């Protein structure tokens, strides 16, 4: 377990050489990748979401592709399509950008629902079906999508089924003044806009790290805590539809990965609390009258973390 933790820390350190601040976001994003999941980065433009995704892909040794989502994007632009090959006199499949190691779906809420749904099968089943033919995706395969939460004109909100496919929803936040100044200093020092880091691991090593997560033990009390948190969202007065069992599974999966990042073979309640907002908030549907009070799903989960009792004993 110490070797796995050291490898993961090397990835985070490498990402930190380019991405200033954002340690919490990078840590949770890496935990989601270790869990085999996908991440939605939702925040205002210009905070380094694309930079984080590209740098993380480079450090993990994954092939990286960026898909700029626009209103005229078609499902075939995501999955690929069959094109006629005049030399062979037959139709041949041309893979789309999902055939990669890490796909950045930039501004995913700017593309229509039909195209958004084209990602569903790829994200959940690790395969795409085009004209009746199924094409498996390579492993590992992860999607990091970005969304702009402040502009609504010309956008298409992600439906609940699509949101539920993301293991975590993360924000970046504005950096403190000293970190923002460090961003400017680093830009002056490198004398170019582009950034690049060397791979710390490769795809095979990443798969081995992901398999190592299965060695992490979970105390029955911690497991029950995950279930209780998810169940509490279904009873909250502000919530119309609470987190499904997929939400409690997300809590458990990411908590095990956070334990791995800390070099532990067991999960602590603090691991669950660290990822609870990112794992549960986007799975909640609030009541219509709740919006008028200004209550958010993040506030609901934060409140539950203070009221739902944790395990009676920990290691």
PDB file of C-alpha atoms in Angstrom, residues 53-163:
ATOM      1  CA  UNK A  53      -7.449  17.833 -16.855  1.00  0.00           C
ATOM      2  CA  UNK A  54      -4.628  18.003 -19.401  1.00  0.00           C
ATOM      3  CA  UNK A  55      -1.871  17.984 -16.768  1.00  0.00           C
ATOM      4  CA  UNK A  56      -3.468  15.067 -14.905  1.00  0.00           C
ATOM      5  CA  UNK A  57      -3.645  13.088 -18.157  1.00  0.00           C
ATOM      6  CA  UNK A  58       0.017  13.808 -18.887  1.00  0.00           C
ATOM      7  CA  UNK A  59       1.130  12.783 -15.391  1.00  0.00           C
ATOM      8  CA  UNK A  60      -0.882   9.554 -15.649  1.00  0.00           C
ATOM      9  CA  UNK A  61       0.590   8.749 -19.051  1.00  0.00           C
ATOM     10  CA  UNK A  62      -2.837   8.655 -20.707  1.00  0.00           C
ATOM     11  CA  UNK A  63      -3.660   9.741 -24.225  1.00  0.00           C
ATOM     12  CA  UNK A  64      -5.552  13.022 -23.935  1.00  0.00           C
ATOM     13  CA  UNK A  65      -8.210  14.424 -26.218  1.00  0.00           C
ATOM     14  CA  UNK A  66     -10.252  17.581 -25.846  1.00  0.00           C
ATOM     15  CA  UNK A  67     -13.797  17.775 -27.204  1.00  0.00           C
ATOM     16  CA  UNK A  68     -15.147  21.325 -27.430  1.00  0.00           C
ATOM     17  CA  UNK A  69     -18.892  20.996 -26.976  1.00  0.00           C
ATOM     18  CA  UNK A  70     -20.985  23.315 -29.151  1.00  0.00           C
ATOM     19  CA  UNK A  71     -24.712  23.520 -30.034  1.00  0.00           C
ATOM     20  CA  UNK A  72     -24.112  21.954 -33.465  1.00  0.00           C
ATOM     21  CA  UNK A  73     -22.106  18.972 -32.160  1.00  0.00           C
ATOM     22  CA  UNK A  74     -23.566  15.644 -33.342  1.00  0.00           C
ATOM     23  CA  UNK A  75     -23.439  12.256 -31.561  1.00  0.00           C
ATOM     24  CA  UNK A  76     -21.222  10.915 -34.348  1.00  0.00           C
ATOM     25  CA  UNK A  77     -18.728  13.682 -33.537  1.00  0.00           C
ATOM     26  CA  UNK A  78     -18.330  12.011 -30.141  1.00  0.00           C
ATOM     27  CA  UNK A  79     -18.547   8.297 -30.892  1.00  0.00           C
ATOM     28  CA  UNK A  80     -17.263   8.144 -34.465  1.00  0.00           C
ATOM     29  CA  UNK A  81     -19.019   6.963 -37.616  1.00  0.00           C
ATOM     30  CA  UNK A  82     -18.757   4.726 -40.663  1.00  0.00           C
ATOM     31  CA  UNK A  83     -17.268   6.392 -43.733  1.00  0.00           C
ATOM     32  CA  UNK A  84     -16.883   5.004 -47.222  1.00  0.00           C
ATOM     33  CA  UNK A  85     -13.324   4.016 -48.093  1.00  0.00           C
ATOM     34  CA  UNK A  86     -12.973   4.215 -51.892  1.00  0.00           C
ATOM     35  CA  UNK A  87      -9.724   2.222 -51.912  1.00  0.00           C
ATOM     36  CA  UNK A  88     -11.294  -0.738 -50.094  1.00  0.00           C
ATOM     37  CA  UNK A  89     -14.753  -0.140 -51.591  1.00  0.00           C
ATOM     38  CA  UNK A  90     -16.438  -0.584 -48.236  1.00  0.00           C
ATOM     39  CA  UNK A  91     -17.503   1.395 -45.195  1.00  0.00           C
ATOM     40  CA  UNK A  92     -14.906   1.599 -42.437  1.00  0.00           C
ATOM     41  CA  UNK A  93     -15.358   2.791 -38.864  1.00  0.00           C
ATOM     42  CA  UNK A  94     -13.570   6.016 -37.954  1.00  0.00           C
ATOM     43  CA  UNK A  95     -13.276   6.254 -34.159  1.00  0.00           C
ATOM     44  CA  UNK A  96     -14.380   9.456 -32.433  1.00  0.00           C
ATOM     45  CA  UNK A  97     -12.621  11.293 -29.603  1.00  0.00           C
ATOM     46  CA  UNK A  98     -14.011   8.922 -26.945  1.00  0.00           C
ATOM     47  CA  UNK A  99     -11.414   6.384 -28.060  1.00  0.00           C
ATOM     48  CA  UNK A 100      -8.740   7.772 -25.777  1.00  0.00           C
ATOM     49  CA  UNK A 101      -7.445   7.445 -22.223  1.00  0.00           C
ATOM     50  CA  UNK A 102      -8.776  10.702 -20.791  1.00  0.00           C
ATOM     51  CA  UNK A 103     -11.412  12.752 -22.604  1.00  0.00           C
ATOM     52  CA  UNK A 104     -12.029  16.378 -21.672  1.00  0.00           C
ATOM     53  CA  UNK A 105     -15.593  17.297 -22.645  1.00  0.00           C
ATOM     54  CA  UNK A 106     -15.241  21.074 -22.435  1.00  0.00           C
ATOM     55  CA  UNK A 107     -18.431  23.047 -21.656  1.00  0.00           C
ATOM     56  CA  UNK A 108     -20.590  19.937 -21.840  1.00  0.00           C
ATOM     57  CA  UNK A 109     -23.718  21.950 -21.079  1.00  0.00           C
ATOM     58  CA  UNK A 110     -23.380  23.801 -24.417  1.00  0.00           C
ATOM     59  CA  UNK A 111     -24.186  20.742 -26.509  1.00  0.00           C
ATOM     60  CA  UNK A 112     -27.763  19.440 -26.978  1.00  0.00           C
ATOM     61  CA  UNK A 113     -29.166  16.495 -24.990  1.00  0.00           C
ATOM     62  CA  UNK A 114     -28.934  14.068 -27.933  1.00  0.00           C
ATOM     63  CA  UNK A 115     -25.174  14.564 -28.060  1.00  0.00           C
ATOM     64  CA  UNK A 116     -24.828  14.577 -24.278  1.00  0.00           C
ATOM     65  CA  UNK A 117     -26.533  11.188 -24.192  1.00  0.00           C
ATOM     66  CA  UNK A 118     -23.979   9.841 -26.663  1.00  0.00           C
ATOM     67  CA  UNK A 119     -21.533   9.890 -23.768  1.00  0.00           C
ATOM     68  CA  UNK A 120     -23.812   7.815 -21.524  1.00  0.00           C
ATOM     69  CA  UNK A 121     -22.973   4.402 -22.925  1.00  0.00           C
ATOM     70  CA  UNK A 122     -19.300   5.285 -23.216  1.00  0.00           C
ATOM     71  CA  UNK A 123     -19.097   6.454 -19.594  1.00  0.00           C
ATOM     72  CA  UNK A 124     -21.102   3.630 -18.080  1.00  0.00           C
ATOM     73  CA  UNK A 125     -20.429   0.634 -20.329  1.00  0.00           C
ATOM     74  CA  UNK A 126     -16.972   1.560 -21.691  1.00  0.00           C
ATOM     75  CA  UNK A 127     -18.240   0.943 -25.212  1.00  0.00           C
ATOM     76  CA  UNK A 128     -20.098   2.707 -28.024  1.00  0.00           C
ATOM     77  CA  UNK A 129     -22.644   1.324 -30.462  1.00  0.00           C
ATOM     78  CA  UNK A 130     -22.688   2.785 -33.973  1.00  0.00           C
ATOM     79  CA  UNK A 131     -25.082   1.490 -36.635  1.00  0.00           C
ATOM     80  CA  UNK A 132     -25.661  -1.702 -34.658  1.00  0.00           C
ATOM     81  CA  UNK A 133     -21.971  -2.457 -34.158  1.00  0.00           C
ATOM     82  CA  UNK A 134     -20.462  -2.349 -30.656  1.00  0.00           C
ATOM     83  CA  UNK A 135     -16.938  -1.035 -30.243  1.00  0.00           C
ATOM     84  CA  UNK A 136     -15.207  -1.442 -26.846  1.00  0.00           C
ATOM     85  CA  UNK A 137     -13.187   1.473 -25.482  1.00  0.00           C
ATOM     86  CA  UNK A 138      -9.650   1.102 -24.222  1.00  0.00           C
ATOM     87  CA  UNK A 139      -8.980   0.862 -20.512  1.00  0.00           C
ATOM     88  CA  UNK A 140      -8.424   2.930 -18.558  1.00  0.00           C
ATOM     89  CA  UNK A 141     -10.975   5.402 -19.930  1.00  0.00           C
ATOM     90  CA  UNK A 142     -12.086   8.481 -18.013  1.00  0.00           C
ATOM     91  CA  UNK A 143     -14.136  11.569 -18.788  1.00  0.00           C
ATOM     92  CA  UNK A 144     -13.446  14.944 -17.206  1.00  0.00           C
ATOM     93  CA  UNK A 145     -16.210  17.318 -18.236  1.00  0.00           C
ATOM     94  CA  UNK A 146     -16.445  21.044 -17.538  1.00  0.00           C
ATOM     95  CA  UNK A 147     -19.584  23.117 -17.183  1.00  0.00           C
ATOM     96  CA  UNK A 148     -20.168  26.840 -16.765  1.00  0.00           C
ATOM     97  CA  UNK A 149     -22.740  27.388 -13.993  1.00  0.00           C
ATOM     98  CA  UNK A 150     -23.260  31.135 -14.514  1.00  0.00           C
ATOM     99  CA  UNK A 151     -24.407  31.289 -18.147  1.00  0.00           C
ATOM    100  CA  UNK A 152     -27.741  29.774 -19.104  1.00  0.00           C
ATOM    101  CA  UNK A 153     -28.463  31.311 -22.512  1.00  0.00           C
ATOM    102  CA  UNK A 154     -27.695  28.781 -25.235  1.00  0.00           C
ATOM    103  CA  UNK A 155     -26.985  25.974 -22.775  1.00  0.00           C
ATOM    104  CA  UNK A 156     -28.643  22.630 -22.076  1.00  0.00           C
ATOM    105  CA  UNK A 157     -28.654  21.596 -18.402  1.00  0.00           C
ATOM    106  CA  UNK A 158     -27.443  18.053 -17.870  1.00  0.00           C
ATOM    107  CA  UNK A 159     -30.338  15.680 -17.109  1.00  0.00           C
ATOM    108  CA  UNK A 160     -30.295  13.738 -13.859  1.00  0.00           C
ATOM    109  CA  UNK A 161     -29.373  10.498 -15.647  1.00  0.00           C
ATOM    110  CA  UNK A 162     -26.279  12.141 -17.099  1.00  0.00           C
ATOM    111  CA  UNK A 163     -25.256  13.801 -13.827  1.00  0.00           C
TER     112      UNK A 163
END
